[in-house]
Amino acid sequence: MSTALARPLDGIRVVEFASFVAGPSAGMALAQLGAEVIRVDPIGGNADFKRWPLSVRSDESLYWNSLNRGKKSVSLNLRPDAGRDLLLALATAPGPDAGIVVDNAVGRSWFSYEALAARRADVIAVRVEGRADGSAAVDYTVNGGSGVASLTGPADTDRPVNHILPAWDLLCGQEVVTAVLASLRRRDRTGQGAHVQIALSDVAMAAVANLGWFSEAAERGPRARHGNHLYGSFGTDFASSEGDRVMIVALTPRQWSAIGAATGTTEVLAALEKSLGADFNTDEGRYAHRELIEAVLRPWFAAHTTEQVHAGLSAAGVLWGPYKTTADVAAEFAEDPSAEPVLTAIDQPGIGEVISANAPARWDSEYSGTAPATDLGHDTDAVLSEVLGLDAPALARLREDGVIA
């Protein structure tokens, strides 16, 4: 495997001054692509340093250590001007592949784009915000305002249901990565820096609008909840005789015919189709009669073991997947680490062996790898020495003044 292809951002330096999910997930993605990502935190850690889940082995945050894999860690006292000056210097250090900043430091005028650009005119500064007007927002509050919570959950409730995945944070992180790479490309071509602001609420609203959901609501009113039924075609979950559930989906005529073949219901479904005057080869036909179709299929699943269900669906070419708990995935990884090839075990200092992940993108059919997070502040002296040229006496003075730990 070509190292140049596997680590396409080798030599790029990004300073990350961000907490929680969006900014750190962007920094992790850039680090896994080969960038030198320097995360800067206050001494003692930022607000996310001890966020759950915590390891039962050490009380260390599995969350923090997972989102900060492969980064260098610098901790500074950012209350005095000396600490702030060090962060500004790191963010605007010279070099064609430096001067790139990812932050969510809303409200810190000393770390504004203007303050950065005053030190380096071609700085690339990408900031994560809550809302475009500068007000605060997090994934859960954004999700509630996007309308998605009113579509999520069982069909027999009218209460909003939040999904647990911080989807908007993760999407926002990828928007940050795109903005960094696009800005770097433009700077390479024109010498121009960039001031990019990405609001979490804008990410959510744009995503929902791009799916056509707001336009649908404008025309038809609010969409009814469907529970686990797929909207607009046929797909739902079924329980085996052992109570294990699978999700099946039919988006094409071939996938639809495979369901009948697997369950031995082809003739029954054809008769139902004829009696209803429907066309089950279309999304609309399957969707309109989804509950009747579900009733026809349910007995086959209930009469077969989990192993038989899995084998029968796979043999017929059904589009399906099992439901698993996170504990199921962890147990299966322990038994066979190759079952999910993107996952890998690493030794996380302070915790021990943990389940980690490679970057999902494969370069020349190979994953680019991952690395553990370093201890908070572990790289402070080395980074200040290598990037800013501070010698041992200068570092000692900073330590005496309480600027570095």
mmCIF file of C-alpha atoms in Angstrom:
data_model
loop_
_atom_site.group_PDB
_atom_site.id
_atom_site.type_symbol
_atom_site.label_atom_id
_atom_site.label_comp_id
_atom_site.label_asym_id
_atom_site.label_seq_id
_atom_site.Cartn_x
_atom_site.Cartn_y
_atom_site.Cartn_z
ATOM 1 C CA MET A 1 0.000 0.000 0.000
ATOM 2 C CA SER A 2 1.313 3.419 -0.901
ATOM 3 C CA THR A 3 1.991 5.489 2.220
ATOM 4 C CA ALA A 4 1.301 8.676 0.245
ATOM 5 C CA LEU A 5 -2.165 7.440 -0.615
ATOM 6 C CA ALA A 6 -2.890 5.978 2.805
ATOM 7 C CA ARG A 7 -1.943 9.226 4.568
ATOM 8 C CA PRO A 8 -2.905 11.930 2.059
ATOM 9 C CA LEU A 9 -2.700 14.783 4.570
ATOM 10 C CA ASP A 10 0.807 14.029 5.813
ATOM 11 C CA GLY A 11 2.557 17.320 6.599
ATOM 12 C CA ILE A 12 -0.644 19.314 7.169
ATOM 13 C CA ARG A 13 -0.909 20.866 10.634
ATOM 14 C CA VAL A 14 -4.297 21.682 12.159
ATOM 15 C CA VAL A 15 -4.807 23.339 15.532
ATOM 16 C CA GLU A 16 -8.068 22.240 17.165
ATOM 17 C CA PHE A 17 -9.520 24.405 19.918
ATOM 18 C CA ALA A 18 -12.888 22.727 20.286
ATOM 19 C CA SER A 19 -14.869 20.511 22.632
ATOM 20 C CA PHE A 20 -17.744 18.004 22.519
ATOM 21 C CA VAL A 21 -18.473 16.260 19.181
ATOM 22 C CA ALA A 22 -18.547 18.365 16.016
ATOM 23 C CA GLY A 23 -15.104 19.972 16.148
ATOM 24 C CA PRO A 24 -13.276 17.020 17.741
ATOM 25 C CA SER A 25 -14.817 14.540 15.287
ATOM 26 C CA ALA A 26 -13.546 16.732 12.449
ATOM 27 C CA GLY A 27 -10.081 16.828 13.981
ATOM 28 C CA MET A 28 -10.073 13.058 14.413
ATOM 29 C CA ALA A 29 -11.050 12.556 10.763
ATOM 30 C CA LEU A 30 -8.249 14.864 9.642
ATOM 31 C CA ALA A 31 -5.769 13.064 11.911
ATOM 32 C CA GLN A 32 -6.748 9.688 10.493
ATOM 33 C CA LEU A 33 -6.040 11.087 7.024
ATOM 34 C CA GLY A 34 -2.527 11.918 8.165
ATOM 35 C CA ALA A 35 -2.739 15.514 9.389
ATOM 36 C CA GLU A 36 -0.857 16.563 12.500
ATOM 37 C CA VAL A 37 -3.765 17.666 14.680
ATOM 38 C CA ILE A 38 -2.867 19.575 17.835
ATOM 39 C CA ARG A 39 -5.760 19.755 20.266
ATOM 40 C CA VAL A 40 -5.452 22.590 22.772
ATOM 41 C CA ASP A 41 -7.348 22.433 26.086
ATOM 42 C CA PRO A 42 -7.298 24.461 29.278
ATOM 43 C CA ILE A 43 -5.153 23.008 32.031
ATOM 44 C CA GLY A 44 -7.263 20.347 33.710
ATOM 45 C CA GLY A 45 -9.321 19.710 30.595
ATOM 46 C CA ASN A 46 -12.259 21.306 28.818
ATOM 47 C CA ALA A 47 -15.931 20.747 29.632
ATOM 48 C CA ASP A 48 -15.945 17.430 27.742
ATOM 49 C CA PHE A 49 -12.870 15.921 29.411
ATOM 50 C CA LYS A 50 -14.883 13.713 31.793
ATOM 51 C CA ARG A 51 -18.005 13.261 29.709
ATOM 52 C CA TRP A 52 -19.746 9.885 29.844
ATOM 53 C CA PRO A 53 -19.317 7.054 29.123
ATOM 54 C CA LEU A 54 -16.513 6.544 31.632
ATOM 55 C CA SER A 55 -14.329 3.464 31.841
ATOM 56 C CA VAL A 56 -15.078 1.256 34.842
ATOM 57 C CA ARG A 57 -11.394 0.379 34.912
ATOM 58 C CA SER A 58 -10.029 3.875 35.430
ATOM 59 C CA ASP A 59 -12.871 6.439 35.513
ATOM 60 C CA GLU A 60 -11.378 7.946 32.356
ATOM 61 C CA SER A 61 -13.747 9.190 29.657
ATOM 62 C CA LEU A 62 -14.166 6.657 26.861
ATOM 63 C CA TYR A 63 -15.901 9.446 24.957
ATOM 64 C CA TRP A 64 -12.971 11.891 25.185
ATOM 65 C CA ASN A 65 -10.325 9.296 24.477
ATOM 66 C CA SER A 66 -12.250 7.963 21.474
ATOM 67 C CA LEU A 67 -12.850 11.347 19.815
ATOM 68 C CA ASN A 68 -9.249 12.446 20.306
ATOM 69 C CA ARG A 69 -7.449 9.477 18.829
ATOM 70 C CA GLY A 70 -4.299 10.242 16.931
ATOM 71 C CA LYS A 71 -4.017 13.881 18.046
ATOM 72 C CA LYS A 72 -1.332 15.700 19.975
ATOM 73 C CA SER A 73 -2.524 17.229 23.236
ATOM 74 C CA VAL A 74 -1.454 20.628 24.524
ATOM 75 C CA SER A 75 -2.849 22.166 27.706
ATOM 76 C CA LEU A 76 -2.488 25.861 28.468
ATOM 77 C CA ASN A 77 -3.718 28.297 31.081
ATOM 78 C CA LEU A 78 -5.843 30.468 28.805
ATOM 79 C CA ARG A 79 -6.816 33.065 31.375
ATOM 80 C CA PRO A 80 -3.630 35.158 31.235
ATOM 81 C CA ASP A 81 -2.506 36.872 28.039
ATOM 82 C CA ALA A 82 0.610 34.695 27.944
ATOM 83 C CA GLY A 83 -1.451 31.516 27.522
ATOM 84 C CA ARG A 84 -3.709 33.082 24.927
ATOM 85 C CA ASP A 85 -0.682 34.346 23.034
ATOM 86 C CA LEU A 86 0.717 30.812 22.863
ATOM 87 C CA LEU A 87 -2.539 29.466 21.409
ATOM 88 C CA LEU A 88 -2.685 32.276 18.845
ATOM 89 C CA ALA A 89 0.942 31.615 17.925
ATOM 90 C CA LEU A 90 0.308 27.903 17.434
ATOM 91 C CA ALA A 91 -2.756 28.609 15.307
ATOM 92 C CA THR A 92 -0.921 31.040 13.043
ATOM 93 C CA ALA A 93 2.519 29.437 12.919
ATOM 94 C CA PRO A 94 4.245 29.860 9.531
ATOM 95 C CA GLY A 95 4.456 27.269 6.813
ATOM 96 C CA PRO A 96 2.480 26.450 3.669
ATOM 97 C CA ASP A 97 0.746 23.532 5.402
ATOM 98 C CA ALA A 98 0.073 25.280 8.721
ATOM 99 C CA GLY A 99 -2.126 28.147 9.820
ATOM 100 C CA ILE A 100 -5.278 25.983 9.899
ATOM 101 C CA VAL A 101 -7.632 26.272 12.872
ATOM 102 C CA VAL A 102 -10.796 24.414 13.874
ATOM 103 C CA ASP A 103 -12.623 25.835 16.880
ATOM 104 C CA ASN A 104 -15.942 26.394 18.592
ATOM 105 C CA ALA A 105 -14.691 29.337 20.635
ATOM 106 C CA VAL A 106 -17.805 31.477 20.177
ATOM 107 C CA GLY A 107 -17.701 34.612 22.320
ATOM 108 C CA ARG A 108 -13.910 34.691 22.803
ATOM 109 C CA SER A 109 -12.953 37.954 21.118
ATOM 110 C CA TRP A 110 -9.279 37.300 21.745
ATOM 111 C CA PHE A 111 -9.535 34.252 19.466
ATOM 112 C CA SER A 112 -11.606 35.899 16.733
ATOM 113 C CA TYR A 113 -10.845 35.566 13.048
ATOM 114 C CA GLU A 114 -9.627 39.166 13.086
ATOM 115 C CA ALA A 115 -7.150 38.339 15.871
ATOM 116 C CA LEU A 116 -5.890 35.342 13.920
ATOM 117 C CA ALA A 117 -5.701 37.152 10.582
ATOM 118 C CA ALA A 118 -3.746 39.987 12.195
ATOM 119 C CA ARG A 119 -0.980 37.463 12.840
ATOM 120 C CA ARG A 120 -1.314 35.521 9.591
ATOM 121 C CA ALA A 121 -3.303 37.020 6.719
ATOM 122 C CA ASP A 122 -3.835 33.665 4.976
ATOM 123 C CA VAL A 123 -5.026 31.804 8.066
ATOM 124 C CA ILE A 124 -7.760 29.212 7.524
ATOM 125 C CA ALA A 125 -10.206 29.468 10.420
ATOM 126 C CA VAL A 126 -13.225 27.159 10.552
ATOM 127 C CA ARG A 127 -15.582 27.779 13.459
ATOM 128 C CA VAL A 128 -18.455 25.609 14.688
ATOM 129 C CA GLU A 129 -21.366 27.622 16.079
ATOM 130 C CA GLY A 130 -24.667 26.660 17.647
ATOM 131 C CA ARG A 131 -26.820 28.927 15.510
ATOM 132 C CA ALA A 132 -25.966 31.369 12.759
ATOM 133 C CA ASP A 133 -26.954 34.304 14.980
ATOM 134 C CA GLY A 134 -24.301 33.270 17.498
ATOM 135 C CA SER A 135 -26.693 31.868 20.104
ATOM 136 C CA ALA A 136 -26.088 28.533 21.777
ATOM 137 C CA ALA A 137 -27.368 25.186 20.527
ATOM 138 C CA VAL A 138 -26.443 21.522 20.879
ATOM 139 C CA ASP A 139 -27.485 18.437 18.965
ATOM 140 C CA TYR A 140 -30.544 17.702 21.109
ATOM 141 C CA THR A 141 -31.919 21.244 20.943
ATOM 142 C CA VAL A 142 -31.283 21.455 17.215
ATOM 143 C CA ASN A 143 -32.943 18.086 16.625
ATOM 144 C CA GLY A 144 -36.081 19.212 18.405
ATOM 145 C CA GLY A 145 -36.350 22.310 16.220
ATOM 146 C CA SER A 146 -35.736 20.456 12.964
ATOM 147 C CA GLY A 147 -38.990 18.491 13.124
ATOM 148 C CA VAL A 148 -37.229 15.122 13.122
ATOM 149 C CA ALA A 149 -38.244 14.296 16.708
ATOM 150 C CA SER A 150 -41.895 14.501 15.650
ATOM 151 C CA LEU A 151 -41.270 11.781 13.053
ATOM 152 C CA THR A 152 -39.294 9.464 15.332
ATOM 153 C CA GLY A 153 -40.689 6.802 17.623
ATOM 154 C CA PRO A 154 -43.716 4.515 17.903
ATOM 155 C CA ALA A 155 -46.820 5.251 15.881
ATOM 156 C CA ASP A 156 -49.009 5.278 19.009
ATOM 157 C CA THR A 157 -47.448 8.324 20.682
ATOM 158 C CA ASP A 158 -47.661 12.024 19.947
ATOM 159 C CA ARG A 159 -44.698 12.961 22.146
ATOM 160 C CA PRO A 160 -41.446 14.004 20.450
ATOM 161 C CA VAL A 161 -38.802 11.272 20.537
ATOM 162 C CA ASN A 162 -35.109 12.117 20.407
ATOM 163 C CA HIS A 163 -32.762 9.689 18.704
ATOM 164 C CA ILE A 164 -29.635 8.971 20.726
ATOM 165 C CA LEU A 165 -27.140 9.345 17.870
ATOM 166 C CA PRO A 166 -25.684 12.899 17.693
ATOM 167 C CA ALA A 167 -26.307 12.907 13.960
ATOM 168 C CA TRP A 168 -26.143 16.667 13.475
ATOM 169 C CA ASP A 169 -22.858 16.904 15.388
ATOM 170 C CA LEU A 170 -21.331 14.169 13.246
ATOM 171 C CA LEU A 171 -22.608 15.712 10.011
ATOM 172 C CA CYS A 172 -21.318 19.073 11.172
ATOM 173 C CA GLY A 173 -17.904 17.549 11.784
ATOM 174 C CA GLN A 174 -17.772 16.318 8.211
ATOM 175 C CA GLU A 175 -18.830 19.775 6.982
ATOM 176 C CA VAL A 176 -15.840 21.119 8.923
ATOM 177 C CA VAL A 177 -13.514 18.633 7.216
ATOM 178 C CA THR A 178 -14.893 19.644 3.807
ATOM 179 C CA ALA A 179 -14.434 23.325 4.642
ATOM 180 C CA VAL A 180 -10.833 22.781 5.773
ATOM 181 C CA LEU A 181 -9.885 20.866 2.640
ATOM 182 C CA ALA A 182 -11.691 23.269 0.288
ATOM 183 C CA SER A 183 -10.055 26.264 1.999
ATOM 184 C CA LEU A 184 -6.636 24.653 1.841
ATOM 185 C CA ARG A 185 -7.101 23.932 -1.858
ATOM 186 C CA ARG A 186 -8.056 27.563 -2.501
ATOM 187 C CA ARG A 187 -5.112 28.862 -0.475
ATOM 188 C CA ASP A 188 -2.732 26.638 -2.410
ATOM 189 C CA ARG A 189 -4.088 28.094 -5.657
ATOM 190 C CA THR A 190 -4.589 31.746 -4.725
ATOM 191 C CA GLY A 191 -2.819 32.430 -1.440
ATOM 192 C CA GLN A 192 -6.104 33.504 0.098
ATOM 193 C CA GLY A 193 -7.063 32.438 3.592
ATOM 194 C CA ALA A 194 -10.585 31.641 4.770
ATOM 195 C CA HIS A 195 -13.050 32.586 7.477
ATOM 196 C CA VAL A 196 -15.661 29.818 7.613
ATOM 197 C CA GLN A 197 -18.550 29.615 10.067
ATOM 198 C CA ILE A 198 -20.685 26.471 10.300
ATOM 199 C CA ALA A 199 -23.760 26.545 12.518
ATOM 200 C CA LEU A 200 -25.011 23.254 13.892
ATOM 201 C CA SER A 201 -28.609 24.365 13.361
ATOM 202 C CA ASP A 202 -27.867 25.165 9.717
ATOM 203 C CA VAL A 203 -26.453 21.662 9.217
ATOM 204 C CA ALA A 204 -29.638 20.102 10.579
ATOM 205 C CA MET A 205 -32.028 22.368 8.676
ATOM 206 C CA ALA A 206 -30.142 21.907 5.419
ATOM 207 C CA ALA A 207 -30.095 18.121 5.793
ATOM 208 C CA VAL A 208 -33.849 17.908 6.415
ATOM 209 C CA ALA A 209 -34.580 20.329 3.579
ATOM 210 C CA ASN A 210 -32.322 18.380 1.229
ATOM 211 C CA LEU A 211 -34.384 15.254 1.897
ATOM 212 C CA GLY A 212 -37.522 17.083 0.795
ATOM 213 C CA TRP A 213 -39.190 16.739 4.191
ATOM 214 C CA PHE A 214 -40.026 20.416 4.670
ATOM 215 C CA SER A 215 -41.480 20.627 1.161
ATOM 216 C CA GLU A 216 -43.563 17.528 1.856
ATOM 217 C CA ALA A 217 -44.913 19.119 5.047
ATOM 218 C CA ALA A 218 -45.740 22.347 3.220
ATOM 219 C CA GLU A 219 -47.837 20.370 0.740
ATOM 220 C CA ARG A 220 -49.352 17.642 2.919
ATOM 221 C CA GLY A 221 -49.040 18.765 6.520
ATOM 222 C CA PRO A 222 -47.202 16.832 9.224
ATOM 223 C CA ARG A 223 -46.237 13.256 8.434
ATOM 224 C CA ALA A 224 -47.646 10.549 10.678
ATOM 225 C CA ARG A 225 -45.232 8.415 12.669
ATOM 226 C CA HIS A 226 -44.551 4.971 11.266
ATOM 227 C CA GLY A 227 -42.594 3.292 14.036
ATOM 228 C CA ASN A 228 -40.153 0.916 12.341
ATOM 229 C CA HIS A 229 -41.996 0.900 9.022
ATOM 230 C CA LEU A 230 -40.032 2.355 6.119
ATOM 231 C CA TYR A 231 -41.684 5.504 4.790
ATOM 232 C CA GLY A 232 -42.639 5.375 1.121
ATOM 233 C CA SER A 233 -41.994 1.691 0.409
ATOM 234 C CA PHE A 234 -41.978 -1.572 2.356
ATOM 235 C CA GLY A 235 -39.681 -2.329 5.214
ATOM 236 C CA THR A 236 -40.224 -3.267 8.838
ATOM 237 C CA ASP A 237 -38.931 -5.498 11.615
ATOM 238 C CA PHE A 238 -39.922 -9.054 12.491
ATOM 239 C CA ALA A 239 -39.214 -11.334 15.455
ATOM 240 C CA SER A 240 -37.941 -14.887 15.129
ATOM 241 C CA SER A 241 -39.272 -17.689 17.323
ATOM 242 C CA GLU A 242 -36.468 -16.833 19.769
ATOM 243 C CA GLY A 243 -37.460 -13.166 19.931
ATOM 244 C CA ASP A 244 -34.505 -11.825 17.952
ATOM 245 C CA ARG A 245 -35.511 -9.160 15.461
ATOM 246 C CA VAL A 246 -34.425 -8.407 11.911
ATOM 247 C CA MET A 247 -35.205 -5.535 9.570
ATOM 248 C CA ILE A 248 -36.141 -6.313 5.971
ATOM 249 C CA VAL A 249 -36.489 -3.767 3.169
ATOM 250 C CA ALA A 250 -37.784 -3.923 -0.403
ATOM 251 C CA LEU A 251 -36.839 -0.985 -2.621
ATOM 252 C CA THR A 252 -36.826 -2.808 -5.964
ATOM 253 C CA PRO A 253 -38.981 -5.488 -7.640
ATOM 254 C CA ARG A 254 -36.140 -7.984 -7.263
ATOM 255 C CA GLN A 255 -35.876 -7.326 -3.526
ATOM 256 C CA TRP A 256 -39.659 -7.663 -3.230
ATOM 257 C CA SER A 257 -39.727 -11.017 -4.991
ATOM 258 C CA ALA A 258 -36.884 -12.240 -2.776
ATOM 259 C CA ILE A 259 -39.026 -11.673 0.323
ATOM 260 C CA GLY A 260 -41.784 -13.878 -1.060
ATOM 261 C CA ALA A 261 -39.291 -16.557 -2.049
ATOM 262 C CA ALA A 262 -37.615 -16.588 1.369
ATOM 263 C CA THR A 263 -40.853 -16.788 3.310
ATOM 264 C CA GLY A 264 -42.821 -19.020 0.946
ATOM 265 C CA THR A 265 -45.526 -16.376 0.594
ATOM 266 C CA THR A 266 -45.166 -15.496 -3.090
ATOM 267 C CA GLU A 267 -48.570 -16.918 -4.051
ATOM 268 C CA VAL A 268 -50.352 -15.496 -1.002
ATOM 269 C CA LEU A 269 -48.912 -12.036 -1.637
ATOM 270 C CA ALA A 270 -49.879 -12.257 -5.322
ATOM 271 C CA ALA A 271 -53.453 -13.144 -4.353
ATOM 272 C CA LEU A 272 -53.556 -10.257 -1.877
ATOM 273 C CA GLU A 273 -52.214 -7.927 -4.519
ATOM 274 C CA LYS A 274 -54.921 -9.003 -6.974
ATOM 275 C CA SER A 275 -57.733 -8.703 -4.428
ATOM 276 C CA LEU A 276 -56.658 -5.161 -3.557
ATOM 277 C CA GLY A 277 -56.112 -4.073 -7.142
ATOM 278 C CA ALA A 278 -52.615 -3.018 -6.086
ATOM 279 C CA ASP A 279 -49.159 -3.334 -7.629
ATOM 280 C CA PHE A 280 -46.655 -4.597 -5.084
ATOM 281 C CA ASN A 281 -43.832 -4.123 -7.579
ATOM 282 C CA THR A 282 -44.066 -0.388 -6.897
ATOM 283 C CA ASP A 283 -42.995 1.532 -3.793
ATOM 284 C CA GLU A 284 -46.452 3.094 -3.605
ATOM 285 C CA GLY A 285 -48.283 -0.237 -3.749
ATOM 286 C CA ARG A 286 -46.154 -1.820 -1.038
ATOM 287 C CA TYR A 287 -46.314 1.253 1.169
ATOM 288 C CA ALA A 288 -50.084 1.666 0.957
ATOM 289 C CA HIS A 289 -50.668 -1.907 2.137
ATOM 290 C CA ARG A 290 -47.651 -2.298 4.419
ATOM 291 C CA GLU A 291 -49.627 -3.499 7.437
ATOM 292 C CA LEU A 292 -51.419 -6.241 5.467
ATOM 293 C CA ILE A 293 -48.101 -7.371 3.994
ATOM 294 C CA GLU A 294 -46.582 -7.400 7.459
ATOM 295 C CA ALA A 295 -49.437 -9.598 8.700
ATOM 296 C CA VAL A 296 -48.838 -12.107 5.887
ATOM 297 C CA LEU A 297 -45.111 -12.319 6.579
ATOM 298 C CA ARG A 298 -45.104 -12.331 10.373
ATOM 299 C CA PRO A 299 -46.021 -16.037 10.890
ATOM 300 C CA TRP A 300 -43.028 -17.258 8.879
ATOM 301 C CA PHE A 301 -40.588 -15.371 11.089
ATOM 302 C CA ALA A 302 -42.376 -16.458 14.263
ATOM 303 C CA ALA A 303 -42.136 -20.119 13.192
ATOM 304 C CA HIS A 304 -38.383 -20.122 12.542
ATOM 305 C CA THR A 305 -35.314 -19.808 14.754
ATOM 306 C CA THR A 306 -32.980 -16.872 14.446
ATOM 307 C CA GLU A 307 -30.436 -19.002 12.602
ATOM 308 C CA GLN A 308 -33.076 -20.229 10.162
ATOM 309 C CA VAL A 309 -34.358 -16.702 9.545
ATOM 310 C CA HIS A 310 -30.870 -15.365 8.829
ATOM 311 C CA ALA A 311 -30.032 -18.279 6.532
ATOM 312 C CA GLY A 312 -33.336 -18.136 4.661
ATOM 313 C CA LEU A 313 -33.197 -14.389 4.042
ATOM 314 C CA SER A 314 -29.582 -14.509 2.881
ATOM 315 C CA ALA A 315 -30.156 -17.503 0.577
ATOM 316 C CA ALA A 316 -33.038 -15.740 -1.179
ATOM 317 C CA GLY A 317 -31.156 -12.447 -1.559
ATOM 318 C CA VAL A 318 -33.395 -10.410 0.747
ATOM 319 C CA LEU A 319 -32.134 -6.975 1.799
ATOM 320 C CA TRP A 320 -32.012 -7.436 5.566
ATOM 321 C CA GLY A 321 -30.048 -6.802 8.709
ATOM 322 C CA PRO A 322 -30.167 -7.971 12.329
ATOM 323 C CA TYR A 323 -30.892 -5.858 15.363
ATOM 324 C CA LYS A 324 -28.018 -5.903 17.844
ATOM 325 C CA THR A 325 -27.194 -4.198 21.097
ATOM 326 C CA THR A 326 -23.870 -2.413 21.461
ATOM 327 C CA ALA A 327 -22.987 -5.202 23.902
ATOM 328 C CA ASP A 328 -23.700 -7.738 21.141
ATOM 329 C CA VAL A 329 -21.284 -5.953 18.807
ATOM 330 C CA ALA A 330 -18.617 -5.790 21.514
ATOM 331 C CA ALA A 331 -18.984 -9.500 22.288
ATOM 332 C CA GLU A 332 -18.828 -10.447 18.620
ATOM 333 C CA PHE A 333 -15.714 -8.323 18.186
ATOM 334 C CA ALA A 334 -14.048 -10.102 21.090
ATOM 335 C CA GLU A 335 -14.877 -13.445 19.500
ATOM 336 C CA ASP A 336 -13.973 -12.476 15.922
ATOM 337 C CA PRO A 337 -12.294 -9.071 15.393
ATOM 338 C CA SER A 338 -12.522 -9.484 11.601
ATOM 339 C CA ALA A 339 -16.342 -9.561 11.621
ATOM 340 C CA GLU A 340 -16.474 -5.758 11.338
ATOM 341 C CA PRO A 341 -13.188 -4.887 9.621
ATOM 342 C CA VAL A 342 -13.396 -1.147 10.307
ATOM 343 C CA LEU A 343 -13.154 -1.885 14.040
ATOM 344 C CA THR A 344 -9.837 -2.526 15.712
ATOM 345 C CA ALA A 345 -8.460 -2.976 19.215
ATOM 346 C CA ILE A 346 -5.931 -0.486 20.543
ATOM 347 C CA ASP A 347 -4.182 -0.058 23.862
ATOM 348 C CA GLN A 348 -5.458 3.226 25.273
ATOM 349 C CA PRO A 349 -3.043 4.554 27.919
ATOM 350 C CA GLY A 350 -4.759 4.923 31.265
ATOM 351 C CA ILE A 351 -7.592 2.571 30.309
ATOM 352 C CA GLY A 352 -6.246 -0.523 28.594
ATOM 353 C CA GLU A 353 -7.507 -2.277 25.496
ATOM 354 C CA VAL A 354 -10.515 -0.600 23.913
ATOM 355 C CA ILE A 355 -12.509 -1.055 20.734
ATOM 356 C CA SER A 356 -11.536 1.652 18.282
ATOM 357 C CA ALA A 357 -12.098 2.215 14.568
ATOM 358 C CA ASN A 358 -10.122 2.952 11.459
ATOM 359 C CA ALA A 359 -11.184 5.780 9.208
ATOM 360 C CA PRO A 360 -14.014 4.324 7.076
ATOM 361 C CA ALA A 361 -12.392 5.318 3.772
ATOM 362 C CA ARG A 362 -10.152 2.602 2.284
ATOM 363 C CA TRP A 363 -7.181 3.725 0.194
ATOM 364 C CA ASP A 364 -6.010 1.124 -2.313
ATOM 365 C CA SER A 365 -8.362 -1.293 -0.518
ATOM 366 C CA GLU A 366 -6.648 -0.689 2.829
ATOM 367 C CA TYR A 367 -7.745 1.179 5.949
ATOM 368 C CA SER A 368 -5.457 4.026 6.948
ATOM 369 C CA GLY A 369 -5.296 2.990 10.593
ATOM 370 C CA THR A 370 -5.860 4.704 13.911
ATOM 371 C CA ALA A 371 -3.940 5.563 17.067
ATOM 372 C CA PRO A 372 -4.803 6.051 20.730
ATOM 373 C CA ALA A 373 -5.405 9.411 22.349
ATOM 374 C CA THR A 374 -2.510 10.825 24.360
ATOM 375 C CA ASP A 375 -2.872 12.010 27.948
ATOM 376 C CA LEU A 376 -4.179 15.539 28.404
ATOM 377 C CA GLY A 377 -1.272 17.927 27.906
ATOM 378 C CA HIS A 378 1.164 15.132 27.047
ATOM 379 C CA ASP A 379 2.641 16.965 24.066
ATOM 380 C CA THR A 380 2.729 20.501 25.442
ATOM 381 C CA ASP A 381 6.499 20.876 25.783
ATOM 382 C CA ALA A 382 7.285 19.096 22.509
ATOM 383 C CA VAL A 383 4.770 21.118 20.468
ATOM 384 C CA LEU A 384 5.803 24.469 21.942
ATOM 385 C CA SER A 385 9.427 23.558 21.270
ATOM 386 C CA GLU A 386 8.951 22.207 17.738
ATOM 387 C CA VAL A 387 6.358 24.678 16.454
ATOM 388 C CA LEU A 388 7.267 27.861 18.321
ATOM 389 C CA GLY A 389 10.961 27.190 18.948
ATOM 390 C CA LEU A 390 10.770 27.626 22.724
ATOM 391 C CA ASP A 391 13.846 26.334 24.543
ATOM 392 C CA ALA A 392 14.061 24.664 27.935
ATOM 393 C CA PRO A 393 14.544 27.902 29.940
ATOM 394 C CA ALA A 394 11.516 29.487 28.202
ATOM 395 C CA LEU A 395 9.398 26.435 28.989
ATOM 396 C CA ALA A 396 10.579 26.501 32.586
ATOM 397 C CA ARG A 397 9.527 30.145 32.930
ATOM 398 C CA LEU A 398 6.075 29.349 31.492
ATOM 399 C CA ARG A 399 5.761 26.525 33.996
ATOM 400 C CA GLU A 400 6.778 28.755 36.882
ATOM 401 C CA ASP A 401 4.187 31.332 35.787
ATOM 402 C CA GLY A 402 1.457 28.698 35.658
ATOM 403 C CA VAL A 403 0.927 29.083 31.903
ATOM 404 C CA ILE A 404 1.725 25.410 31.264
ATOM 405 C CA ALA A 405 1.286 22.581 33.735
#
